Amino acid sequence: LTDLTLTAEDGSSFSVHSLILAAVSAFILDKLKEKNMGHSYNTQGKVTTWSVHMDNEVDKIGLQAVIEFAYSGDVSILNRHTLTQIKTAAKVLEVPRLLDLCNNINATKEDQCPKTEQGKISTEVHLKNTLRSIERLLEDKVGCDVILELDGISFLHRIILAASSDYFRGMFTCGMRESHQACIALPFVPACELEALIGWSYSGTLHLSWDCVFEITCTALQLQFQPASLLCLKFMREEMEINSCLDVESFAEAYGLSELLEEANDFILRNFREVSATAKFQDLPAQKLLDLLRCDGLCVPSELTVFRAVISWIQADPEERLAHAAVLMSGVRFPLMTFREFREVRAINLRMECFADKEVELYGSALKEFGFSLPKSDEYCRIRRPKDVLCVVGGDQLDPDVGKRIPSQDIWFANSLRNGTGLVKEIEWRRLGEIPDKPKFRHGVAVMNGRLFVAGGCYFYAKNNIMTSAYYNPVTNTWKRLADMQEPRSNFSLVVHEERLYAIGGDKEIDANTDSVEMYKPDSNSWLVHPLDQALSGYGVSALNGGIFISGGFNCKYVCLVSMVLYHPERGSVYLADMSFDRAQHCMEALRGRLYVAGGVCNLRKFYTNQLACEVYDPVTDSWADFSSLPVPHVGSASAVLEEKLYVLGGYCQDDYSESGLVHRFDPGLQRWETMGKLPGAVTDIKACLLHLPQQFRH
Ligand SMILES: *[C@@H]1O[C@H](CO)[C@@H](O)[C@H](O)[C@H]1NC(C)=O
Ligand SMILES: *[C@@H]1O[C@H](CO)[C@@H](O)[C@H](O)[C@H]1NC(C)=O
């Protein structure tokens, strides 16, 4: 599709797209306008070639630089030897942005690479500017060489269409009939969606919402607007919600998009209760509903939820659907119900009978299942295997046999979550491996780019056992030792912020904490220091909306704090609204845009009456509110968020130092704490995180 031949003074010539050159060069733009004079577009129906011969001054190097700049936004051959030639070409061809680049190199020291210079406009910005110029050419109808019959008539540029869509590239370059036509009609393509995609081709911006994303994606796939369709799929994945997940699923199914289908399916299973209340759910085909019911991974507070979902689906069209009732009921796991729940089944069933005005045999078959096929453990459970696993790392524990505490080197992960009859829940733990060298407790753990980082902590109960070492496990189950931190730390946290790790404060020896913060960059393998306002250990920390929030903790005198701080590695600390309780050794996690704080102790010398108190911070209003108290104390526990639920793991009770080893989780939807069983090993001063494990660990 090149249409312009540019020839330098020495006779060397280049084939280019006049539109791309006209977007950066006022000289070429004028020539193009001259050539088009009198026509608002090129009516020839094919690419008409033309040429421009440069006058003496512009040589091969200069011309080459202008062309490279037009296409890439950068000039690789720009250095002090080529500077004069390039500058001349930029002047003659009137390319102001290239001239700026040249003047930039002029201003810097001779051999210094201009790329490292501050204030230089990035390649990306240059390309954006070029695209914007092309958009302006479109508005002025300069250089248009094809007409598309949409709702009206659109004058467009072949190369822009060809660059954004494989369909158009094929059309214009493979000798199809359309490659010789000035005017193209696509009667089977909806105009509105095509207009959006063409708008994207010229602007790089696609406005998506749930009202239009499916139609736009269809058209993008049909006309092979590849990058645009990736944007659409990304939108569906990242913005998926209760009201759209069923649509996404059927869309993914229809188009054979297996990854998206899996994600949508997982989302539906995970949020079944909410999804079953939507209008779209009532339209599901019977078979689809049955597939969902039969899934082990269906996530519901109780089987009563499943039963109710089926009833509401039937009630949406009882005439038609009562016929499916018996087979659908076989998907409800009645034996997992308590007697109380089952009584409700009977009540609902009685109401159904009146409603349907005929004999419904549901209750009979349900009763049979409830009474006679008692659960044979595993087989009948709902077993949910979350995509990411909850991992617990290190910690320590009292060994009752020897009456001593034992630090742990183990790493465990939660492979599946099981719901038994009524409220019985259980986590299936598996051992993943161990921390290298020594056991660790009171350490820091974080996951960045799928890798598990473990730093600092203690390995025994004596002086001078606080560590500076750090490792990561690249999931292949091998460890790599990183540069040591500059200070030893325990009772601290590692947090990920903008692709970097931060080790914040902590105890550097017995009863002496620090204000230092160290930052770790994977590419440079080193730790750097930016301090806090004051020494701090035993705090809660979480990254949310690109900020690092730190709550409570012990100050240098080991007094518990009520503070909430927004810490920035360069700008330092900003104090936000105080918590209602002073606390340390608590946990804090970000969930649905808020920060949940649970447990811990208040001032060590006071009574510990509020070890159970929980509160939640809303960054929009900068305020705290209480939420349901913990069922048991979890001082010094680990925490993590899995599938939008807050998990609090282990810790101890400050009154008698007893350790229950229990795992509790808070579901913000139900506003309730649930007991999830026990930890597999160490129970206090452990750390938890989420990890994505390869399939062979899960099977
Ligand atoms: C187990 O029950 C809880 C509520 O008690 C629920 O939120 C969770 O999704 C259930 N899990 C599974 C796998 O069904
Ligand atoms: C870390 O915190 C615990 C309280 O859980 C405390 O007993 C211990 O002394 C602290 N570590 C150091 C080095 O101060």
XYZ file of C-alpha atoms and ligand atoms in Angstrom:
727
model
C 0.000 0.000 0.000
C 2.953 2.341 -0.260
C 2.184 5.167 -2.622
C 5.012 7.659 -2.376
C 8.598 7.402 -3.542
C 11.008 9.776 -1.824
C 14.341 10.309 -3.490
C 17.364 11.870 -1.795
C 19.974 14.058 -3.494
C 22.260 11.091 -4.163
C 19.465 9.255 -5.949
C 18.688 6.684 -3.229
C 14.949 6.284 -2.922
C 12.439 5.020 -0.381
C 8.901 3.707 -0.773
C 6.637 5.064 1.942
C 3.016 5.712 2.881
C 2.362 9.382 2.157
C -0.159 9.561 4.999
C 2.388 8.552 7.639
C 4.923 11.040 6.357
C 2.317 13.799 6.056
C 1.466 13.279 9.718
C 4.929 14.450 10.794
C 6.138 16.564 7.900
C 4.429 19.815 6.898
C 6.366 19.695 3.626
C 4.887 16.337 2.554
C 1.495 17.410 3.865
C 1.483 20.405 1.502
C 2.488 18.199 -1.419
C -0.283 15.758 -0.584
C -2.863 18.545 -0.404
C -1.622 19.941 -3.733
C -1.958 16.555 -5.325
C -5.480 16.097 -4.019
C -6.450 19.601 -5.027
C -10.054 19.779 -6.082
C -10.958 16.292 -4.863
C -11.941 15.525 -1.372
C -10.625 12.041 -1.939
C -8.857 9.921 -4.454
C -11.501 8.453 -6.753
C -9.258 6.177 -8.684
C -10.181 3.103 -6.724
C -6.594 2.088 -6.392
C -3.422 3.313 -4.844
C -1.982 5.994 -7.126
C 1.733 6.297 -6.824
C 3.585 9.559 -6.915
C 7.037 10.760 -6.071
C 8.921 13.622 -4.524
C 12.520 14.335 -5.352
C 14.342 16.104 -2.558
C 16.565 19.068 -3.374
C 20.278 18.974 -2.932
C 20.679 19.362 0.831
C 18.699 16.296 1.923
C 20.868 13.195 1.750
C 20.205 9.527 2.324
C 20.925 9.557 6.068
C 18.708 12.572 6.689
C 15.831 11.155 4.702
C 16.173 7.763 6.362
C 15.998 9.428 9.785
C 12.810 11.338 8.908
C 11.183 8.127 7.685
C 12.224 6.139 10.746
C 10.903 8.886 12.984
C 7.564 8.967 11.160
C 7.031 5.228 11.574
C 8.552 4.555 14.995
C 8.670 7.826 16.899
C 12.400 7.371 17.385
C 15.651 7.704 15.417
C 18.224 5.022 16.048
C 20.880 6.585 13.816
C 20.852 9.937 15.589
C 24.298 10.738 17.011
C 26.783 13.574 16.769
C 28.168 12.282 13.449
C 24.789 12.248 11.724
C 23.354 15.244 13.550
C 23.908 17.865 10.801
C 22.459 15.711 8.038
C 19.406 14.810 10.089
C 18.841 18.366 11.204
C 18.936 19.576 7.620
C 16.424 16.964 6.521
C 14.170 17.825 9.463
C 14.296 21.502 8.442
C 13.647 20.967 4.746
C 10.893 18.447 5.350
C 9.516 20.595 8.188
C 9.434 18.003 10.956
C 9.429 20.121 14.139
C 9.414 17.196 16.560
C 12.514 15.686 14.950
C 14.169 19.073 15.088
C 13.500 19.149 18.836
C 15.137 15.742 19.178
C 18.196 17.051 17.330
C 18.417 20.184 19.460
C 18.161 17.969 22.504
C 21.249 16.029 21.517
C 22.974 19.318 20.734
C 22.370 20.538 24.247
C 23.751 17.426 25.931
C 27.413 16.603 26.269
C 28.988 15.137 23.207
C 28.981 11.444 23.913
C 26.102 11.305 26.270
C 23.268 9.208 25.021
C 20.232 11.440 24.527
C 17.931 8.628 25.624
C 18.939 8.921 29.260
C 18.281 12.605 29.264
C 15.537 13.961 31.444
C 12.575 15.661 29.866
C 12.917 13.766 26.611
C 9.560 12.945 25.108
C 9.105 9.208 24.901
C 8.706 7.265 21.702
C 5.213 6.403 22.792
C 4.249 10.063 23.042
C 5.679 10.746 19.583
C 3.617 7.926 18.137
C 0.506 9.204 19.876
C 1.102 12.639 18.391
C 1.523 11.090 14.958
C -1.750 9.213 15.331
C -3.448 12.420 16.386
C -2.129 14.163 13.256
C -3.531 11.340 11.129
C -6.874 11.798 12.863
C -6.758 15.450 11.860
C -5.991 14.475 8.253
C -9.124 12.346 8.376
C -11.192 15.272 9.608
C -9.818 17.432 6.777
C -10.303 14.563 4.317
C -6.666 14.725 3.258
C -5.208 11.699 1.507
C -8.381 9.607 1.790
C -8.323 6.774 -0.697
C -11.342 4.640 0.106
C -15.011 5.154 0.796
C -16.857 2.952 3.218
C -20.618 2.914 3.075
C -21.661 3.027 6.695
C -24.753 4.882 7.833
C -23.508 7.753 5.777
C -20.477 7.813 3.556
C -17.066 7.777 5.131
C -13.830 8.816 3.489
C -11.040 6.812 5.007
C -7.420 5.753 4.586
C -6.658 2.260 3.386
C -3.471 1.928 5.354
C -5.164 2.750 8.636
C -7.821 0.108 8.032
C -5.191 -2.379 6.896
C -3.015 -1.687 9.930
C -5.829 -2.304 12.421
C -7.653 -5.179 10.789
C -6.378 -8.311 9.080
C -9.642 -8.457 7.177
C -9.056 -5.096 5.540
C -5.398 -5.824 4.987
C -6.399 -8.935 3.077
C -9.009 -7.003 1.164
C -6.621 -4.270 0.028
C -3.473 -6.267 -0.538
C -4.510 -9.664 -1.851
C -6.071 -8.602 -5.112
C -9.678 -9.016 -3.969
C -12.258 -7.163 -5.998
C -12.439 -4.468 -3.338
C -8.783 -3.623 -3.779
C -9.750 -1.934 -7.046
C -12.929 -0.299 -5.830
C -13.132 3.211 -4.537
C -16.260 2.454 -2.604
C -16.833 -0.491 -0.320
C -20.090 -1.678 1.190
C -20.257 -4.182 4.044
C -23.981 -4.856 4.209
C -23.700 -7.558 6.849
C -21.676 -5.545 9.315
C -23.547 -3.336 11.801
C -22.544 0.246 11.080
C -22.526 1.479 14.639
C -20.000 -1.104 15.853
C -17.829 -0.702 12.768
C -17.768 3.037 13.367
C -16.582 2.445 16.919
C -13.783 0.210 15.652
C -12.735 2.672 12.972
C -12.744 5.383 15.616
C -10.415 3.160 17.637
C -8.114 2.687 14.619
C -7.595 6.422 14.403
C -7.614 7.339 18.087
C -6.409 4.250 19.946
C -9.391 4.604 22.275
C -12.348 2.277 22.508
C -15.267 3.216 24.740
C -16.682 0.027 26.211
C -19.597 -0.677 28.487
C -21.759 -3.712 29.128
C -24.348 -2.209 26.788
C -22.099 -2.455 23.760
C -19.160 -4.738 24.456
C -20.694 -7.934 23.048
C -21.698 -6.342 19.739
C -18.358 -4.594 19.339
C -16.470 -7.792 20.127
C -18.520 -9.690 17.542
C -17.687 -7.173 14.862
C -14.045 -6.985 15.930
C -13.732 -10.761 15.689
C -15.588 -10.914 12.394
C -13.468 -8.212 10.749
C -10.306 -9.322 12.526
C -9.596 -6.133 14.424
C -7.202 -8.214 16.487
C -5.853 -5.720 19.077
C -9.318 -4.228 19.536
C -10.858 -7.624 20.193
C -8.172 -8.311 22.812
C -9.173 -5.069 24.519
C -12.802 -6.193 24.508
C -11.968 -9.581 26.011
C -9.843 -7.911 28.648
C -12.776 -5.695 29.527
C -15.043 -8.730 29.932
C -12.551 -10.525 32.156
C -11.676 -7.624 34.373
C -15.094 -6.014 34.695
C -17.092 -9.208 35.077
C -19.927 -8.812 37.562
C -23.032 -10.547 38.868
C -25.283 -9.127 36.158
C -22.979 -9.796 33.235
C -21.263 -13.120 33.977
C -23.968 -15.288 32.406
C -23.858 -13.214 29.226
C -20.088 -13.464 29.144
C -20.329 -17.196 29.562
C -22.750 -17.719 26.699
C -20.764 -15.355 24.517
C -17.525 -17.232 25.256
C -19.252 -20.499 24.537
C -20.660 -19.305 21.226
C -17.280 -18.040 20.047
C -15.211 -20.921 21.408
C -13.176 -18.654 23.722
C -12.147 -21.336 26.171
C -10.146 -19.212 28.622
C -12.898 -16.652 28.959
C -15.431 -19.444 29.303
C -13.466 -20.921 32.189
C -13.208 -17.565 33.929
C -16.903 -16.847 33.531
C -17.806 -20.290 34.748
C -15.592 -19.920 37.797
C -17.137 -16.541 38.524
C -20.661 -17.991 38.355
C -19.813 -20.895 40.648
C -18.066 -18.600 43.089
C -20.984 -16.147 43.245
C -23.830 -18.585 42.730
C -26.127 -17.143 45.366
C -26.031 -13.619 43.927
C -26.116 -14.819 40.327
C -29.166 -16.989 41.001
C -31.083 -13.851 41.976
C -30.606 -12.161 38.592
C -33.179 -12.023 35.778
C -30.747 -13.619 33.366
C -30.505 -16.686 35.610
C -34.223 -17.314 35.103
C -33.564 -17.674 31.359
C -30.941 -20.406 31.673
C -31.718 -23.579 29.747
C -32.514 -26.520 32.018
C -29.405 -28.445 31.022
C -27.124 -25.505 31.766
C -28.705 -25.119 35.201
C -28.280 -28.795 35.925
C -24.603 -28.652 34.921
C -24.105 -25.879 37.451
C -25.935 -27.749 40.210
C -23.893 -30.875 39.672
C -20.623 -28.985 39.960
C -18.557 -29.772 43.052
C -17.129 -26.272 42.920
C -20.522 -24.601 43.411
C -20.030 -22.109 46.215
C -23.100 -21.703 48.425
C -23.728 -20.938 52.078
C -25.895 -24.044 52.251
C -27.750 -26.431 49.961
C -30.884 -24.512 50.812
C -29.538 -21.770 48.524
C -29.301 -24.314 45.715
C -32.815 -25.551 46.389
C -34.201 -22.013 46.406
C -32.432 -21.208 43.137
C -34.086 -24.195 41.468
C -37.513 -23.248 42.848
C -37.241 -19.674 41.597
C -36.138 -20.925 38.177
C -39.181 -23.215 38.000
C -41.528 -20.504 39.207
C -40.473 -18.257 36.350
C -42.410 -20.561 34.007
C -44.081 -23.357 35.989
C -46.168 -24.759 33.099
C -43.100 -25.471 31.062
C -40.602 -26.150 33.788
C -42.282 -28.361 36.353
C -41.453 -31.212 34.018
C -37.750 -30.628 34.733
C -38.218 -30.454 38.492
C -37.373 -34.038 39.331
C -34.101 -34.151 37.417
C -33.044 -30.713 38.694
C -33.707 -31.774 42.277
C -31.217 -34.582 41.775
C -28.582 -31.836 41.578
C -29.436 -30.517 45.040
C -27.392 -32.260 47.717
C -30.113 -32.730 50.301
C -27.995 -34.896 52.613
C -25.780 -31.851 53.231
C -28.731 -30.035 54.819
C -29.428 -29.799 58.502
C -32.852 -30.845 59.792
C -33.767 -27.226 60.184
C -32.891 -26.450 56.587
C -34.820 -29.457 55.455
C -37.925 -28.276 57.278
C -37.710 -25.167 55.147
C -37.571 -27.351 52.049
C -40.864 -28.855 53.113
C -42.434 -25.451 53.730
C -41.344 -24.150 50.334
C -42.599 -27.314 48.773
C -46.032 -26.914 50.318
C -46.257 -23.391 48.961
C -45.254 -24.719 45.564
C -48.099 -27.175 45.577
C -50.672 -24.422 46.029
C -48.937 -22.285 43.476
C -48.766 -24.966 40.815
C -52.246 -26.128 41.646
C -51.268 -29.712 41.234
C -49.508 -32.483 43.025
C -45.743 -31.892 43.113
C -43.714 -34.900 43.958
C -40.635 -32.953 44.861
C -40.850 -33.394 48.555
C -41.175 -37.132 48.348
C -38.022 -37.558 46.329
C -36.161 -34.983 48.396
C -37.130 -36.786 51.571
C -35.893 -40.023 50.147
C -32.543 -38.514 49.318
C -32.297 -36.709 52.606
C -33.075 -39.745 54.682
C -31.503 -42.653 52.940
C -28.390 -41.687 51.094
C -26.386 -40.220 53.945
C -23.193 -38.521 52.808
C -20.311 -40.799 52.090
C -17.830 -38.103 53.091
C -15.929 -36.574 50.180
C -18.109 -37.698 47.350
C -21.052 -35.731 48.542
C -19.283 -32.537 49.615
C -19.132 -29.367 47.626
C -15.404 -29.160 46.997
C -14.215 -25.834 45.800
C -10.749 -25.546 44.276
C -9.944 -21.856 44.116
C -7.794 -20.840 41.158
C -5.198 -19.308 43.437
C -4.196 -21.139 46.568
C -3.911 -19.795 50.072
C -0.375 -20.466 51.317
C 0.955 -20.396 54.869
C 4.662 -19.992 55.435
C 6.772 -20.719 58.548
C 5.564 -19.741 62.025
C 5.934 -21.518 65.323
C 4.072 -23.825 67.634
C 4.176 -25.438 71.034
C 5.230 -29.060 70.858
C 3.184 -30.665 73.654
C 5.458 -33.724 73.855
C 8.583 -31.829 74.785
C 6.778 -28.788 76.160
C 8.868 -26.491 73.974
C 8.125 -24.145 71.144
C 9.295 -25.255 67.725
C 9.810 -22.872 64.795
C 8.618 -24.174 61.464
C 10.233 -24.363 58.078
C 7.131 -25.617 56.271
C 5.034 -24.116 53.529
C 1.477 -25.404 53.181
C -1.242 -24.587 50.715
C -5.016 -24.948 50.736
C -5.826 -27.102 47.743
C -9.574 -27.230 48.244
C -12.316 -25.999 50.523
C -14.995 -28.464 51.544
C -18.446 -27.957 52.991
C -19.911 -30.838 54.900
C -23.361 -31.178 56.440
C -24.642 -27.970 57.943
C -21.855 -25.713 59.049
C -18.958 -28.153 58.962
C -16.177 -26.812 56.809
C -12.721 -27.970 56.161
C -9.630 -26.923 54.258
C -7.632 -29.586 52.461
C -4.022 -28.655 53.212
C -1.055 -29.933 51.249
C 2.606 -29.418 51.959
C 4.303 -27.378 49.252
C 7.887 -27.464 50.479
C 10.119 -25.693 52.924
C 11.900 -22.407 53.408
C 15.632 -22.760 52.663
C 18.292 -22.832 55.395
C 16.372 -22.232 58.596
C 12.874 -22.160 60.010
C 11.298 -18.718 60.260
C 8.657 -16.951 62.287
C 7.762 -13.238 62.651
C 9.032 -12.908 59.062
C 7.683 -11.179 55.973
C 6.081 -12.829 52.960
C 4.836 -11.406 49.671
C 3.938 -12.516 46.179
C 5.057 -10.457 43.203
C 4.689 -11.548 39.563
C 3.658 -14.999 40.709
C 6.763 -15.458 42.826
C 6.889 -16.040 46.541
C 9.300 -13.831 48.509
C 10.261 -14.624 52.096
C 12.418 -12.236 54.137
C 13.758 -11.652 57.650
C 12.122 -13.164 60.741
C 13.519 -15.205 63.642
C 14.701 -18.795 63.658
C 15.042 -19.402 67.369
C 14.266 -17.955 70.782
C 17.442 -16.233 71.760
C 19.301 -13.031 71.146
C 20.793 -12.297 67.754
C 18.634 -14.617 65.779
C 16.882 -12.010 63.679
C 17.615 -12.447 59.997
C 18.372 -10.168 57.061
C 18.162 -12.843 54.411
C 15.586 -13.017 51.652
C 14.651 -15.662 49.139
C 12.236 -16.226 46.392
C 10.681 -19.361 45.063
C 9.979 -19.246 41.359
C 7.185 -21.809 41.698
C 9.315 -24.467 40.006
C 10.119 -25.300 43.601
C 13.661 -24.040 43.603
C 14.816 -21.147 45.715
C 17.119 -18.282 45.023
C 18.863 -16.254 47.683
C 18.515 -12.513 47.236
C 20.738 -9.712 48.508
C 20.410 -9.387 52.289
C 18.321 -6.594 53.707
C 20.458 -3.890 55.289
C 18.791 -4.353 58.660
C 17.599 -7.464 60.452
C 13.812 -7.439 60.958
C 11.141 -9.410 62.750
C 7.487 -8.635 63.526
C 7.234 -6.766 60.216
C 5.537 -7.151 56.845
C 6.568 -7.217 53.223
C 4.237 -5.421 50.868
C 4.129 -5.109 47.082
C 3.712 -1.637 45.607
C 4.226 -0.793 41.918
C 6.295 -3.878 41.110
C 8.550 -3.396 44.085
C 8.777 -4.995 47.493
C 8.845 -2.953 50.673
C 10.054 -4.278 54.027
C 8.584 -1.876 56.551
C 9.899 -1.215 60.083
C 9.842 -4.160 62.493
C 11.962 -5.260 65.468
C 15.699 -5.258 64.835
C 16.546 -6.734 68.230
C 14.660 -7.652 71.394
C 12.529 -4.639 72.367
C 14.038 -2.298 69.809
C 12.103 -1.537 66.659
C 13.088 0.540 63.660
C 11.621 3.217 61.404
C 13.569 2.102 58.349
C 11.900 0.928 55.161
C 13.768 -1.032 52.545
C 12.744 -1.374 48.947
C 13.626 -4.278 46.724
C 13.721 -4.054 42.938
C 13.996 -7.420 41.200
C 16.106 -6.047 38.351
C 18.788 -4.598 40.579
C 18.674 -7.144 43.434
C 19.259 -4.555 46.139
C 17.516 -2.962 49.072
C 17.275 0.786 49.548
C 16.083 2.724 52.533
C 13.309 5.313 53.013
C 12.261 5.719 56.687
C 8.874 5.877 58.419
C 7.986 8.748 60.763
C 8.746 6.626 63.810
C 9.911 3.157 64.784
C 7.146 0.617 64.298
C 6.560 -3.113 64.624
C 3.600 -5.458 64.846
C 1.459 -3.202 62.605
C -1.029 -4.132 59.871
C -0.243 -3.197 56.275
C -1.976 -3.424 52.942
C -1.674 -1.968 49.456
C -4.867 -0.456 48.061
C -5.495 1.867 45.093
C -1.775 2.208 44.559
C -1.080 3.330 48.136
C 0.509 1.609 51.140
C -1.687 1.829 54.244
C -0.280 1.051 57.688
C -2.491 0.665 60.745
C -1.615 0.556 64.448
C 1.452 -1.330 65.694
C 3.935 -0.742 68.527
C 5.876 2.504 68.640
C 9.423 2.744 70.040
C 8.101 2.508 73.624
C 5.960 -0.508 72.700
C 2.744 1.432 73.165
C -0.036 0.371 70.781
C -1.111 2.991 68.252
C -4.529 3.986 66.910
C -3.054 5.568 63.801
C -3.718 4.885 60.140
C -0.938 6.088 57.868
C -0.701 6.375 54.103
C 2.979 5.773 53.419
C 4.677 6.822 50.205
C 8.273 5.756 49.481
C 9.257 9.269 48.341
C 6.737 11.587 49.944
C 6.669 9.942 53.383
C 3.704 9.509 55.724
C 0.252 11.101 55.739
C -1.911 10.513 58.824
C -5.504 9.488 58.140
C -8.477 8.982 60.468
C -7.584 7.052 63.645
C -9.012 3.610 64.346
C -11.497 3.307 67.213
C -9.115 0.985 69.074
C -5.378 1.018 69.524
C -4.001 -2.277 68.290
C -0.918 -4.252 67.412
C -0.354 -7.817 66.254
C -3.585 -7.542 64.268
C -4.146 -8.099 60.580
C -5.331 -5.825 57.800
C -6.447 -6.780 54.297
C -7.873 -4.918 51.309
C -11.204 -6.225 50.102
C -13.731 -4.591 47.752
C -12.005 -1.222 47.999
C -11.904 -1.132 51.797
C -9.399 -2.123 54.446
C -10.528 -4.727 56.967
C -8.764 -4.804 60.323
C -9.271 -7.801 62.594
C -8.112 -8.809 66.056
C -4.795 -8.040 67.710
C -4.254 -6.622 71.176
C -4.667 -3.179 72.584
C -2.114 -1.796 74.977
C -0.209 -4.716 76.462
C -0.522 -3.441 80.008
C -4.282 -3.053 79.899
C -6.944 -5.714 79.837
C -7.339 -7.509 76.586
C -11.094 -7.251 76.386
C -11.160 -6.178 72.783
C -9.042 -8.883 71.193
C -12.117 -9.700 69.110
C -12.988 -6.216 67.866
C -12.905 -5.628 64.112
C -13.261 -2.488 62.058
C -13.199 -1.465 58.425
C -11.708 1.622 56.790
C -13.264 3.374 53.828
C -10.611 5.387 51.939
C -13.259 7.428 50.098
C -14.733 8.913 53.258
C -11.588 8.493 55.396
C -13.598 6.860 58.155
C -13.834 3.684 60.196
C -16.843 1.507 61.009
C -17.179 -1.622 63.152
C -17.961 -4.994 61.668
C -18.774 -8.390 63.228
C -16.342 -9.363 65.990
C -14.073 -12.376 65.649
C -15.408 -15.582 67.226
C -12.081 -16.256 69.037
C -8.885 -14.243 69.600
C -6.321 -14.266 66.780
C -3.380 -12.256 68.120
C -0.343 -12.458 65.823
C -2.301 -14.312 63.176
C -1.763 -14.474 59.438
C -4.317 -13.160 56.960
C -5.148 -13.170 53.252
C -8.059 -12.538 50.908
C -9.236 -15.455 48.803
C -12.214 -15.216 46.440
C -13.391 -12.001 48.077
C -13.346 -13.411 51.589
C -11.023 -12.432 54.400
C -9.132 -15.326 55.997
C -7.583 -15.020 59.459
C -5.292 -17.903 60.347
C -3.888 -18.983 63.711
C -2.351 -16.712 66.322
C -2.907 -16.900 70.056
C -5.113 -15.631 72.857
C -3.494 -12.926 74.986
C -5.287 -13.986 78.219
C -3.707 -17.384 78.585
C -1.449 -17.683 75.543
C -3.494 -20.598 74.291
C -3.363 -21.337 70.572
C -6.463 -22.693 68.898
C -4.903 -23.085 65.442
C -8.283 -22.211 63.944
C -8.910 -20.578 60.597
C -11.785 -18.123 60.328
C -13.048 -16.287 57.319
C -15.237 -13.260 56.922
C -17.665 -13.019 54.041
C -18.585 -9.367 53.414
C -21.669 -10.530 51.505
C -23.046 -12.469 54.463
C -21.424 -10.139 57.035
C -20.475 -13.170 59.057
C -17.444 -15.080 60.303
C -17.244 -18.782 59.462
C -14.988 -21.413 60.994
C -12.914 -23.085 58.316
C -11.169 -25.769 60.368
C -7.585 -25.837 61.576
C -4.107 -25.062 60.336
C -1.986 -28.027 59.316
C 1.180 -27.133 61.246
C 2.578 -24.088 62.994
C -0.077 -21.724 64.306
C 1.514 -18.493 65.555
C 3.577 -15.838 63.790
C 2.974 -17.510 60.443
C 2.465 -15.500 57.263
C -0.059 -16.133 54.520
C -0.302 -15.185 50.854
C -2.022 -16.188 47.630
C -0.077 -18.078 45.021
C -0.890 -19.440 41.613
C 0.383 -23.006 41.412
C 0.913 -25.099 38.296
C -1.651 -27.835 37.784
C 0.620 -30.693 38.836
C 0.421 -29.498 42.451
C -3.354 -29.497 42.415
C -4.584 -32.460 40.322
C -19.454 -23.337 52.181
O -20.318 -22.568 52.971
C -20.102 -21.167 52.985
C -21.101 -20.508 53.879
O -21.245 -21.154 55.087
C -20.193 -20.604 51.600
O -19.962 -19.235 51.595
C -19.209 -21.303 50.739
O -19.302 -20.803 49.460
C -19.437 -22.816 50.753
N -18.414 -23.472 50.009
C -18.687 -24.379 49.090
C -17.544 -25.019 48.426
O -19.818 -24.713 48.814
C 7.869 -9.688 68.324
O 6.589 -9.681 68.876
C 6.404 -10.581 69.955
C 4.982 -10.484 70.401
O 4.217 -11.343 69.658
C 7.331 -10.265 71.086
O 7.190 -11.204 72.133
C 8.753 -10.302 70.581
O 9.627 -9.928 71.587
C 8.903 -9.380 69.388
N 10.211 -9.534 68.853
C 11.200 -8.697 69.166
C 12.513 -8.977 68.575
O 11.028 -7.731 69.871
